[in-house]
Amino acid sequence: MHDLTATGEPALADDQICIEVSAFLKEGTLTLTKDGRNFLPIHALVKFVFAGDGPWLADEIKSAGKASDGTSVELAVDLRNDTFDGPRAELPDPIWEVVALAATSAGDIGITYSHP
């Protein structure tokens, strides 16, 4: 288990029924890898969409990070499967841990979310 912490406030988007939760990640708790280079994540934005009568679904996560040389990177990952009715199965656990962390911080505005 990663020792993740975050701060931020959920924001409602007007163009669709979704909640975007911003999380600032504690340095050293996670590493992003892109094209064989490692980056320290700084920020994650998780978008949840309303699933009708069921729980909210995690739709997308966007992460921003920096390499040791100061190079910045942004990564975006689609979280729903190709039929858009559930989570994408092949994603690594740390992504879902960040999503669960974001969902916890959005719980007080009525979001219900179940970790896949």
Short mmCIF file of N, CA, C and O in Angstrom, two decimals, residues 2-113:
data_model
loop_
_atom_site.label_atom_id
_atom_site.label_comp_id
_atom_site.label_asym_id
_atom_site.label_seq_id
_atom_site.Cartn_x
_atom_site.Cartn_y
_atom_site.Cartn_z
N HIS A 2 0.55 2.20 -0.80
CA HIS A 2 1.28 3.45 -0.87
C HIS A 2 0.74 4.42 0.17
O HIS A 2 -0.45 4.43 0.46
N ASP A 3 1.61 5.22 0.75
CA ASP A 3 1.21 6.21 1.75
C ASP A 3 0.85 7.50 1.04
O ASP A 3 1.62 8.45 0.99
N LEU A 4 -0.33 7.54 0.42
CA LEU A 4 -0.75 8.69 -0.38
C LEU A 4 -1.53 9.67 0.48
O LEU A 4 -2.34 9.29 1.30
N THR A 5 -1.26 10.95 0.25
CA THR A 5 -2.06 12.00 0.87
C THR A 5 -2.36 13.03 -0.19
O THR A 5 -1.62 13.18 -1.16
N ALA A 6 -3.43 13.75 -0.02
CA ALA A 6 -3.81 14.75 -1.02
C ALA A 6 -4.61 15.85 -0.36
O ALA A 6 -5.20 15.67 0.69
N THR A 7 -4.62 17.01 -1.02
CA THR A 7 -5.47 18.12 -0.62
C THR A 7 -6.19 18.61 -1.85
O THR A 7 -5.74 18.41 -2.97
N GLY A 8 -7.30 19.26 -1.69
CA GLY A 8 -8.03 19.81 -2.83
C GLY A 8 -9.52 19.78 -2.59
O GLY A 8 -10.00 19.19 -1.63
N GLU A 9 -10.24 20.45 -3.45
CA GLU A 9 -11.69 20.54 -3.33
C GLU A 9 -12.32 20.00 -4.61
O GLU A 9 -11.85 20.28 -5.71
N PRO A 10 -13.39 19.21 -4.50
CA PRO A 10 -14.09 18.76 -5.70
C PRO A 10 -14.80 19.93 -6.37
O PRO A 10 -15.17 20.89 -5.71
N ALA A 11 -14.96 19.84 -7.68
CA ALA A 11 -15.64 20.90 -8.42
C ALA A 11 -16.66 20.26 -9.35
O ALA A 11 -16.39 19.25 -9.98
N LEU A 12 -17.84 20.82 -9.41
CA LEU A 12 -18.88 20.33 -10.31
C LEU A 12 -18.70 20.94 -11.69
O LEU A 12 -18.48 22.14 -11.82
N ALA A 13 -18.79 20.13 -12.73
CA ALA A 13 -18.69 20.61 -14.10
C ALA A 13 -20.10 20.79 -14.65
O ALA A 13 -20.96 19.93 -14.45
N ASP A 14 -20.35 21.89 -15.33
CA ASP A 14 -21.69 22.20 -15.81
C ASP A 14 -22.08 21.46 -17.09
O ASP A 14 -23.24 21.26 -17.35
N ASP A 15 -21.08 21.05 -17.91
CA ASP A 15 -21.41 20.50 -19.22
C ASP A 15 -21.86 19.04 -19.18
O ASP A 15 -22.38 18.53 -20.15
N GLN A 16 -21.68 18.36 -18.07
CA GLN A 16 -22.15 16.98 -17.93
C GLN A 16 -22.29 16.66 -16.45
O GLN A 16 -21.87 17.43 -15.61
N ILE A 17 -22.90 15.53 -16.16
CA ILE A 17 -23.05 15.16 -14.76
C ILE A 17 -21.77 14.46 -14.33
O ILE A 17 -21.60 13.26 -14.52
N CYS A 18 -20.83 15.25 -13.83
CA CYS A 18 -19.56 14.70 -13.40
C CYS A 18 -19.00 15.54 -12.27
O CYS A 18 -19.44 16.66 -12.02
N ILE A 19 -18.04 14.95 -11.58
CA ILE A 19 -17.30 15.65 -10.53
C ILE A 19 -15.83 15.48 -10.85
O ILE A 19 -15.38 14.36 -11.13
N GLU A 20 -15.10 16.56 -10.83
CA GLU A 20 -13.65 16.49 -11.00
C GLU A 20 -13.01 16.80 -9.66
O GLU A 20 -13.33 17.82 -9.05
N VAL A 21 -12.14 15.92 -9.21
CA VAL A 21 -11.49 16.07 -7.92
C VAL A 21 -10.00 16.25 -8.14
O VAL A 21 -9.34 15.43 -8.78
N SER A 22 -9.49 17.34 -7.63
CA SER A 22 -8.08 17.66 -7.74
C SER A 22 -7.35 17.19 -6.49
O SER A 22 -7.82 17.40 -5.38
N ALA A 23 -6.22 16.51 -6.68
CA ALA A 23 -5.44 16.01 -5.55
C ALA A 23 -3.98 16.36 -5.75
O ALA A 23 -3.41 16.10 -6.82
N PHE A 24 -3.38 16.98 -4.76
CA PHE A 24 -1.95 17.27 -4.79
C PHE A 24 -1.27 16.15 -4.01
O PHE A 24 -1.54 15.96 -2.82
N LEU A 25 -0.42 15.40 -4.69
CA LEU A 25 0.15 14.19 -4.12
C LEU A 25 1.44 14.48 -3.35
O LEU A 25 2.27 15.27 -3.78
N LYS A 26 1.60 13.81 -2.24
CA LYS A 26 2.79 13.96 -1.40
C LYS A 26 4.01 13.43 -2.15
O LYS A 26 3.99 12.33 -2.69
N GLU A 27 5.06 14.23 -2.21
CA GLU A 27 6.27 13.86 -2.93
C GLU A 27 6.84 12.54 -2.40
O GLU A 27 6.91 12.31 -1.21
N GLY A 28 7.23 11.68 -3.33
CA GLY A 28 7.84 10.42 -2.97
C GLY A 28 6.88 9.26 -2.75
O GLY A 28 7.31 8.15 -2.48
N THR A 29 5.57 9.50 -2.86
CA THR A 29 4.61 8.43 -2.60
C THR A 29 4.31 7.60 -3.84
O THR A 29 3.75 6.51 -3.73
N LEU A 30 4.68 8.09 -5.01
CA LEU A 30 4.32 7.43 -6.26
C LEU A 30 5.31 7.86 -7.33
O LEU A 30 5.88 8.94 -7.26
N THR A 31 5.53 7.03 -8.35
CA THR A 31 6.38 7.38 -9.48
C THR A 31 5.60 7.15 -10.76
O THR A 31 4.98 6.10 -10.94
N LEU A 32 5.63 8.13 -11.65
CA LEU A 32 5.03 7.99 -12.98
C LEU A 32 6.14 7.62 -13.95
O LEU A 32 7.25 8.12 -13.83
N THR A 33 5.84 6.77 -14.92
CA THR A 33 6.83 6.40 -15.93
C THR A 33 6.24 6.65 -17.31
O THR A 33 5.12 6.23 -17.60
N LYS A 34 7.00 7.37 -18.13
CA LYS A 34 6.58 7.64 -19.51
C LYS A 34 7.81 7.52 -20.39
O LYS A 34 8.83 8.16 -20.13
N ASP A 35 7.73 6.69 -21.41
CA ASP A 35 8.83 6.47 -22.35
C ASP A 35 10.13 6.10 -21.62
O ASP A 35 11.21 6.58 -21.96
N GLY A 36 10.02 5.29 -20.58
CA GLY A 36 11.18 4.82 -19.85
C GLY A 36 11.78 5.80 -18.85
O GLY A 36 12.77 5.49 -18.20
N ARG A 37 11.19 6.99 -18.70
CA ARG A 37 11.68 7.99 -17.75
C ARG A 37 10.73 8.06 -16.56
O ARG A 37 9.53 7.96 -16.72
N ASN A 38 11.30 8.25 -15.38
CA ASN A 38 10.51 8.36 -14.16
C ASN A 38 10.25 9.83 -13.81
O ASN A 38 11.13 10.67 -13.98
N PHE A 39 9.05 10.09 -13.33
CA PHE A 39 8.63 11.42 -12.93
C PHE A 39 7.98 11.34 -11.56
O PHE A 39 7.27 10.38 -11.26
N LEU A 40 8.19 12.36 -10.74
CA LEU A 40 7.50 12.45 -9.46
C LEU A 40 6.16 13.13 -9.70
O LEU A 40 6.12 14.25 -10.22
N PRO A 41 5.06 12.48 -9.34
CA PRO A 41 3.75 13.12 -9.55
C PRO A 41 3.55 14.26 -8.56
O PRO A 41 3.97 14.19 -7.41
N ILE A 42 2.94 15.31 -9.04
CA ILE A 42 2.66 16.49 -8.23
C ILE A 42 1.16 16.63 -8.02
O ILE A 42 0.69 16.97 -6.95
N HIS A 43 0.43 16.36 -9.07
CA HIS A 43 -1.00 16.66 -9.08
C HIS A 43 -1.74 15.58 -9.87
O HIS A 43 -1.23 15.07 -10.86
N ALA A 44 -2.94 15.25 -9.42
CA ALA A 44 -3.81 14.35 -10.17
C ALA A 44 -5.20 14.97 -10.21
O ALA A 44 -5.66 15.56 -9.23
N LEU A 45 -5.86 14.84 -11.33
CA LEU A 45 -7.25 15.28 -11.49
C LEU A 45 -8.05 14.05 -11.91
O LEU A 45 -7.77 13.44 -12.94
N VAL A 46 -9.00 13.66 -11.07
CA VAL A 46 -9.81 12.47 -11.34
C VAL A 46 -11.23 12.92 -11.67
O VAL A 46 -11.82 13.70 -10.94
N LYS A 47 -11.73 12.43 -12.80
CA LYS A 47 -13.10 12.76 -13.21
C LYS A 47 -14.00 11.54 -12.95
O LYS A 47 -13.69 10.43 -13.38
N PHE A 48 -15.09 11.78 -12.21
CA PHE A 48 -16.10 10.76 -11.95
C PHE A 48 -17.35 11.16 -12.72
O PHE A 48 -17.70 12.34 -12.79
N VAL A 49 -18.04 10.16 -13.30
CA VAL A 49 -19.29 10.42 -14.02
C VAL A 49 -20.42 9.69 -13.32
O VAL A 49 -20.25 8.64 -12.72
N PHE A 50 -21.62 10.28 -13.42
CA PHE A 50 -22.79 9.72 -12.78
C PHE A 50 -23.31 8.54 -13.59
O PHE A 50 -23.49 8.64 -14.80
N ALA A 51 -23.59 7.44 -12.92
CA ALA A 51 -24.02 6.21 -13.59
C ALA A 51 -25.50 5.92 -13.39
O ALA A 51 -25.90 4.78 -13.27
N GLY A 52 -26.32 6.95 -13.31
CA GLY A 52 -27.74 6.75 -13.12
C GLY A 52 -28.06 6.33 -11.70
O GLY A 52 -27.68 6.99 -10.76
N ASP A 53 -28.74 5.20 -11.53
CA ASP A 53 -29.12 4.74 -10.20
C ASP A 53 -27.96 4.11 -9.43
O ASP A 53 -28.05 3.91 -8.24
N GLY A 54 -26.89 3.76 -10.12
CA GLY A 54 -25.76 3.09 -9.48
C GLY A 54 -24.76 4.07 -8.91
O GLY A 54 -25.01 5.28 -8.84
N PRO A 55 -23.60 3.57 -8.50
CA PRO A 55 -22.56 4.45 -7.98
C PRO A 55 -21.91 5.24 -9.11
O PRO A 55 -22.07 4.93 -10.29
N TRP A 56 -21.18 6.27 -8.73
CA TRP A 56 -20.40 7.04 -9.70
C TRP A 56 -19.29 6.15 -10.26
O TRP A 56 -18.81 5.25 -9.59
N LEU A 57 -18.90 6.40 -11.51
CA LEU A 57 -17.80 5.66 -12.13
C LEU A 57 -16.61 6.58 -12.31
O LEU A 57 -16.76 7.74 -12.70
N ALA A 58 -15.42 6.07 -12.03
CA ALA A 58 -14.20 6.81 -12.31
C ALA A 58 -14.00 6.77 -13.82
O ALA A 58 -13.95 5.70 -14.42
N ASP A 59 -13.90 7.93 -14.45
CA ASP A 59 -13.85 8.03 -15.91
C ASP A 59 -12.44 8.25 -16.44
O ASP A 59 -12.04 7.64 -17.42
N GLU A 60 -11.69 9.13 -15.78
CA GLU A 60 -10.38 9.51 -16.31
C GLU A 60 -9.52 10.06 -15.18
O GLU A 60 -10.03 10.67 -14.24
N ILE A 61 -8.22 9.84 -15.29
CA ILE A 61 -7.27 10.47 -14.37
C ILE A 61 -6.20 11.16 -15.21
O ILE A 61 -5.71 10.60 -16.18
N LYS A 62 -5.92 12.39 -14.87
CA LYS A 62 -4.84 13.15 -15.50
C LYS A 62 -3.83 13.45 -14.41
O LYS A 62 -4.20 13.93 -13.34
N SER A 63 -2.56 13.16 -14.67
CA SER A 63 -1.51 13.39 -13.69
C SER A 63 -0.44 14.29 -14.28
O SER A 63 -0.12 14.19 -15.46
N ALA A 64 0.10 15.15 -13.45
CA ALA A 64 1.21 16.01 -13.84
C ALA A 64 2.39 15.70 -12.93
O ALA A 64 2.21 15.50 -11.73
N GLY A 65 3.60 15.65 -13.50
CA GLY A 65 4.78 15.35 -12.71
C GLY A 65 6.02 16.03 -13.25
O GLY A 65 5.98 16.66 -14.31
N LYS A 66 7.13 15.88 -12.51
CA LYS A 66 8.41 16.46 -12.91
C LYS A 66 9.51 15.42 -12.79
O LYS A 66 9.52 14.62 -11.86
N ALA A 67 10.46 15.45 -13.73
CA ALA A 67 11.64 14.60 -13.68
C ALA A 67 12.70 15.29 -12.82
O ALA A 67 12.58 16.47 -12.49
N SER A 68 13.75 14.56 -12.49
CA SER A 68 14.82 15.13 -11.66
C SER A 68 15.51 16.31 -12.34
O SER A 68 16.04 17.19 -11.67
N ASP A 69 15.46 16.38 -13.67
CA ASP A 69 16.07 17.50 -14.39
C ASP A 69 15.10 18.68 -14.57
O ASP A 69 15.40 19.64 -15.25
N GLY A 70 13.91 18.58 -13.99
CA GLY A 70 12.93 19.65 -14.07
C GLY A 70 11.95 19.53 -15.22
O GLY A 70 11.02 20.32 -15.33
N THR A 71 12.12 18.53 -16.08
CA THR A 71 11.21 18.31 -17.20
C THR A 71 9.82 17.94 -16.67
O THR A 71 9.67 17.12 -15.79
N SER A 72 8.80 18.57 -17.24
CA SER A 72 7.42 18.29 -16.84
C SER A 72 6.78 17.28 -17.78
O SER A 72 7.16 17.17 -18.95
N VAL A 73 5.79 16.56 -17.26
CA VAL A 73 5.05 15.60 -18.06
C VAL A 73 3.61 15.59 -17.59
O VAL A 73 3.33 15.86 -16.42
N GLU A 74 2.70 15.30 -18.51
CA GLU A 74 1.31 15.08 -18.17
C GLU A 74 0.90 13.75 -18.76
O GLU A 74 1.23 13.43 -19.89
N LEU A 75 0.20 12.96 -17.96
CA LEU A 75 -0.30 11.67 -18.40
C LEU A 75 -1.80 11.62 -18.20
O LEU A 75 -2.31 12.09 -17.18
N ALA A 76 -2.52 11.05 -19.15
CA ALA A 76 -3.97 10.87 -19.02
C ALA A 76 -4.28 9.40 -19.25
O ALA A 76 -3.72 8.77 -20.14
N VAL A 77 -5.15 8.85 -18.40
CA VAL A 77 -5.52 7.45 -18.50
C VAL A 77 -7.04 7.34 -18.45
O VAL A 77 -7.68 7.88 -17.54
N ASP A 78 -7.62 6.67 -19.46
CA ASP A 78 -9.05 6.36 -19.43
C ASP A 78 -9.27 5.23 -18.44
O ASP A 78 -8.59 4.20 -18.52
N LEU A 79 -10.19 5.40 -17.53
CA LEU A 79 -10.41 4.43 -16.47
C LEU A 79 -11.55 3.45 -16.75
O LEU A 79 -11.63 2.40 -16.13
N ARG A 80 -12.45 3.81 -17.68
CA ARG A 80 -13.57 2.91 -17.98
C ARG A 80 -13.22 1.98 -19.13
O ARG A 80 -12.45 2.33 -20.02
N ASN A 81 -13.80 0.78 -19.11
CA ASN A 81 -13.55 -0.20 -20.16
C ASN A 81 -14.13 0.27 -21.50
O ASN A 81 -14.78 1.32 -21.58
N ASP A 82 -13.89 -0.49 -22.54
CA ASP A 82 -14.30 -0.09 -23.88
C ASP A 82 -15.81 -0.01 -24.08
O ASP A 82 -16.28 0.63 -25.01
N THR A 83 -16.59 -0.65 -23.21
CA THR A 83 -18.05 -0.55 -23.30
C THR A 83 -18.59 0.51 -22.34
O THR A 83 -19.80 0.69 -22.24
N PHE A 84 -17.71 1.18 -21.62
CA PHE A 84 -18.05 2.30 -20.72
C PHE A 84 -18.99 1.91 -19.58
O PHE A 84 -19.66 2.76 -19.02
N ASP A 85 -19.03 0.62 -19.21
CA ASP A 85 -19.94 0.22 -18.14
C ASP A 85 -19.22 -0.28 -16.89
O ASP A 85 -19.86 -0.76 -15.96
N GLY A 86 -17.91 -0.17 -16.87
CA GLY A 86 -17.16 -0.62 -15.70
C GLY A 86 -15.71 -0.20 -15.81
O GLY A 86 -15.31 0.46 -16.77
N PRO A 87 -14.90 -0.59 -14.82
CA PRO A 87 -13.49 -0.17 -14.82
C PRO A 87 -12.65 -0.94 -15.83
O PRO A 87 -12.95 -2.08 -16.18
N ARG A 88 -11.60 -0.28 -16.31
CA ARG A 88 -10.63 -0.91 -17.20
C ARG A 88 -9.79 -1.88 -16.36
O ARG A 88 -9.20 -1.49 -15.36
N ALA A 89 -9.73 -3.13 -16.74
CA ALA A 89 -9.15 -4.18 -15.90
C ALA A 89 -7.63 -4.16 -15.81
O ALA A 89 -7.06 -4.51 -14.79
N GLU A 90 -6.94 -3.74 -16.84
CA GLU A 90 -5.48 -3.92 -16.88
C GLU A 90 -4.68 -2.80 -16.21
O GLU A 90 -3.46 -2.78 -16.28
N LEU A 91 -5.32 -1.88 -15.53
CA LEU A 91 -4.61 -0.76 -14.91
C LEU A 91 -3.95 -1.17 -13.60
O LEU A 91 -4.51 -1.95 -12.84
N PRO A 92 -2.76 -0.62 -13.31
CA PRO A 92 -2.07 -0.99 -12.07
C PRO A 92 -2.76 -0.43 -10.82
O PRO A 92 -3.44 0.60 -10.87
N ASP A 93 -2.56 -1.13 -9.71
CA ASP A 93 -3.21 -0.76 -8.45
C ASP A 93 -2.96 0.68 -7.99
O ASP A 93 -3.88 1.31 -7.48
N PRO A 94 -1.74 1.24 -8.15
CA PRO A 94 -1.55 2.63 -7.68
C PRO A 94 -2.49 3.64 -8.32
O PRO A 94 -2.89 4.60 -7.68
N ILE A 95 -2.89 3.41 -9.56
CA ILE A 95 -3.86 4.32 -10.20
C ILE A 95 -5.18 4.26 -9.44
O ILE A 95 -5.78 5.29 -9.12
N TRP A 96 -5.63 3.05 -9.10
CA TRP A 96 -6.90 2.91 -8.38
C TRP A 96 -6.79 3.46 -6.96
O TRP A 96 -7.77 3.95 -6.40
N GLU A 97 -5.60 3.43 -6.37
CA GLU A 97 -5.41 4.00 -5.04
C GLU A 97 -5.57 5.52 -5.08
O GLU A 97 -6.17 6.11 -4.18
N VAL A 98 -5.06 6.16 -6.13
CA VAL A 98 -5.25 7.61 -6.29
C VAL A 98 -6.72 7.92 -6.52
O VAL A 98 -7.27 8.88 -5.96
N VAL A 99 -7.40 7.10 -7.33
CA VAL A 99 -8.83 7.30 -7.57
C VAL A 99 -9.62 7.17 -6.27
O VAL A 99 -10.49 7.99 -5.98
N ALA A 100 -9.30 6.15 -5.47
CA ALA A 100 -10.00 5.96 -4.20
C ALA A 100 -9.73 7.13 -3.26
O ALA A 100 -10.63 7.57 -2.53
N LEU A 101 -8.52 7.65 -3.26
CA LEU A 101 -8.18 8.81 -2.44
C LEU A 101 -9.02 10.02 -2.86
O LEU A 101 -9.59 10.72 -2.03
N ALA A 102 -9.13 10.24 -4.17
CA ALA A 102 -9.95 11.34 -4.67
C ALA A 102 -11.42 11.14 -4.32
O ALA A 102 -12.11 12.09 -3.92
N ALA A 103 -11.91 9.92 -4.43
CA ALA A 103 -13.32 9.63 -4.11
C ALA A 103 -13.60 9.90 -2.64
O ALA A 103 -14.66 10.41 -2.29
N THR A 104 -12.65 9.58 -1.77
CA THR A 104 -12.82 9.84 -0.35
C THR A 104 -12.97 11.33 -0.08
O THR A 104 -13.83 11.75 0.69
N SER A 105 -12.18 12.15 -0.76
CA SER A 105 -12.27 13.59 -0.54
C SER A 105 -13.53 14.18 -1.13
O SER A 105 -13.94 15.27 -0.75
N ALA A 106 -14.17 13.47 -2.08
CA ALA A 106 -15.42 13.97 -2.68
C ALA A 106 -16.65 13.39 -2.00
O ALA A 106 -17.77 13.74 -2.36
N GLY A 107 -16.49 12.54 -1.02
CA GLY A 107 -17.62 11.88 -0.37
C GLY A 107 -18.59 12.83 0.29
O GLY A 107 -19.79 12.56 0.34
N ASP A 108 -18.11 13.94 0.78
CA ASP A 108 -19.01 14.86 1.48
C ASP A 108 -19.89 15.68 0.55
O ASP A 108 -20.73 16.44 1.00
N ILE A 109 -19.75 15.52 -0.77
CA ILE A 109 -20.69 16.19 -1.67
C ILE A 109 -21.61 15.16 -2.36
O ILE A 109 -22.22 15.43 -3.35
N GLY A 110 -21.65 13.95 -1.80
CA GLY A 110 -22.62 12.97 -2.24
C GLY A 110 -22.12 11.91 -3.21
O GLY A 110 -22.89 11.09 -3.66
N ILE A 111 -20.85 11.90 -3.52
CA ILE A 111 -20.35 10.88 -4.43
C ILE A 111 -20.23 9.55 -3.70
O ILE A 111 -19.78 9.49 -2.57
N THR A 112 -20.71 8.50 -4.33
CA THR A 112 -20.51 7.14 -3.83
C THR A 112 -19.71 6.39 -4.88
O THR A 112 -20.02 6.46 -6.07
N TYR A 113 -18.68 5.73 -4.46
CA TYR A 113 -17.76 5.09 -5.39
C TYR A 113 -17.28 3.79 -4.77
O TYR A 113 -16.99 3.75 -3.57
#
